[in-house]
C-alpha cells in the first residue's frame, strides 16, 4: 500500500483487508509482523471492530484467542505471546508461567491495556449478518468479559471509582507526556535515563511483586488515573449492559451502575478546565493536555457543558485547528509537544477513530465527518502507517499496521 495510494473507497477497503490477511496468523492478528509479532490486547479489539462487518467468525476468533490468555484474576493481558522471539521484553522478562494467577500453557505479559473488548464484542454482535454465529460468540466471550470487569474494580488504587494504570504500557499511549511527571517523581523513574529503561524497570517491579493488585494499591510507585483508559472502560460498561439485556439474558443494572460511578469519578477526579491524568501517588493532576483527555467524550451521558468545553478545545489551535492532519496526540502549545515522537505529537488512526465515535455519540455530526474524512486522507496519502506527522501527514513507524487498516475499514463503512 505504501507509495501506492488507493484512489477510491473500494480499493482502499481491499488494501485494508489485504493488510489484515497478511498479518493474520491463523489464530490472531499481529499488529505489525516485523515489530509486534504477537497479539496485543488493544490492537485485537480494534481489529475485531474493523472485521465486524466483513467476517464475524474471524472477528470472534481474534477476541477469543486474546481472552484465552486471560488470568484467573480476570486481567486480560496486554500481550499474548504466540512464540518466544521477536519482541523485547518477551516471555523471559514477564515470566507469566511463574505467576500463580496466569493461565497454564499460554505465555503473556503481566499488564493490561484499555478495556475496549466488551465494546468490540458489542460491535461484532451489532453488525453480524449471521445472528446465530454472533450470539454463540457473545455467549462464549461473556464470562471472560464479566471477569475482566471484576478485575478492573481491583485497580481502584485511588479508592474513588477509577481504574489506575500501573505502567505507561497499560495506557496504549506509551510515551505520552502525561506519564513524565509520575515517572519523574516515582522511584522507578529516578535516574536520568531514557523512557525505555524506566519502563523496563517498572515492569520488573510489577513482576517481582507478582502483578498483585494489593501491591499496586499499597506500594507500587506508578499509579495514574488516565481519562482515556477510564473513558474506554465506561464505554465497555455500557456495552456490557446492552449485551446483558439483548443477548445473554443477564441483569444490565450492575453495568449501568458501574458506568454511572465511572462518570461521576471522572468528573470529580480528573476534570478541571479539561480532563487530565491524576498521579494517585502525589494526588496531583498532571498539567498537560493530551489526546487522552478526550477519552471521557466516549461517554454518551457526559454533561452537555463538558462536551461543549471539550469540543472547543479539540477544535482549537491547540489540537485540530492547528494542524493539517489532525488529531495531534499532544497539545501543540505544550513544551512536551514533539511532532515526530510516539504519542507526544503524531496523529494516530486509533485515537482519531475513538474521537469520531465520540463526536457521533454526542450528535456532533460535522465534527465526526471531519474526523472521518481527515483520517481517511491520512491513510490514502501515507498508507496504513502506525502514526503520522500532524502537520504534513508523513507516515511514521510500522507500515501495514493492523489497527490503521482495521479502523479504515470501519470508517469506510460509516
Ligand atoms: C508496548 C502494539 C502496541 C500498541 C500500543 C503502542 C505500542 C508497545 C511498544 O504498540 O506499544 O505495548 O512496544 O511500544 O503504544 O498502543 O498496543 O501495536
mmCIF file of C-alpha atoms and ligand atoms in Angstrom, residues 31-32 35-36 40-43 78-79 87-89 113 169-175 196 342-343 348 350 386 401 403, ligand 1:
data_model
loop_
_atom_site.group_PDB
_atom_site.id
_atom_site.type_symbol
_atom_site.label_atom_id
_atom_site.label_comp_id
_atom_site.label_asym_id
_atom_site.label_seq_id
_atom_site.Cartn_x
_atom_site.Cartn_y
_atom_site.Cartn_z
ATOM 1 C CA UNK A 31 -0.145 -5.502 14.975
ATOM 2 C CA UNK A 32 2.832 -5.489 12.551
ATOM 3 C CA UNK A 35 7.960 -5.115 15.077
ATOM 4 C CA UNK A 36 4.998 -6.545 17.012
ATOM 5 C CA UNK A 40 -1.729 -7.124 21.636
ATOM 6 C CA UNK A 41 -4.921 -6.616 23.571
ATOM 7 C CA UNK A 42 -5.986 -3.156 22.403
ATOM 8 C CA UNK A 43 -4.951 -3.913 18.832
ATOM 9 C CA UNK A 78 -1.692 -6.594 27.121
ATOM 10 C CA UNK A 79 0.358 -9.125 25.137
ATOM 11 C CA UNK A 87 9.850 -8.702 20.750
ATOM 12 C CA UNK A 88 11.517 -7.234 23.797
ATOM 13 C CA UNK A 89 10.536 -7.564 26.585
ATOM 14 C CA UNK A 113 -4.463 -2.286 28.290
ATOM 15 C CA UNK A 169 2.256 0.473 28.557
ATOM 16 C CA UNK A 170 -1.170 -0.057 30.078
ATOM 17 C CA UNK A 171 -2.430 3.184 28.564
ATOM 18 C CA UNK A 172 -1.841 2.192 24.921
ATOM 19 C CA UNK A 173 -0.190 5.647 24.647
ATOM 20 C CA UNK A 174 3.242 4.601 25.823
ATOM 21 C CA UNK A 175 5.350 7.722 25.548
ATOM 22 C CA UNK A 196 12.518 2.621 27.900
ATOM 23 C CA UNK A 342 5.344 8.498 19.534
ATOM 24 C CA UNK A 343 2.335 9.771 21.466
ATOM 25 C CA UNK A 348 -2.961 8.132 15.280
ATOM 26 C CA UNK A 350 -6.921 4.762 16.731
ATOM 27 C CA UNK A 386 1.482 3.362 12.727
ATOM 28 C CA UNK A 401 -0.135 -1.577 10.777
ATOM 29 C CA UNK A 403 -5.277 -1.229 13.605
HETATM 30 C C1 LIG B 1 4.128 -1.735 24.109
HETATM 31 C C2 LIG B 1 1.170 -2.705 19.632
HETATM 32 C C3 LIG B 1 1.387 -1.667 20.711
HETATM 33 C C4 LIG B 1 0.136 -0.807 20.943
HETATM 34 C C5 LIG B 1 0.418 0.398 21.830
HETATM 35 C C6 LIG B 1 1.618 1.143 21.260
HETATM 36 C C7 LIG B 1 2.828 0.209 21.175
HETATM 37 C C8 LIG B 1 4.169 -1.278 22.644
HETATM 38 C C9 LIG B 1 5.556 -0.773 22.307
HETATM 39 O O1 LIG B 1 2.500 -0.870 20.323
HETATM 40 O O2 LIG B 1 3.152 -0.266 22.477
HETATM 41 O O3 LIG B 1 2.917 -2.316 24.405
HETATM 42 O O4 LIG B 1 6.451 -1.604 22.110
HETATM 43 O O5 LIG B 1 5.757 0.465 22.280
HETATM 44 O O6 LIG B 1 1.894 2.292 22.016
HETATM 45 O O7 LIG B 1 -0.725 1.212 21.875
HETATM 46 O O8 LIG B 1 -0.886 -1.581 21.525
HETATM 47 O O9 LIG B 1 0.712 -2.084 18.467
#
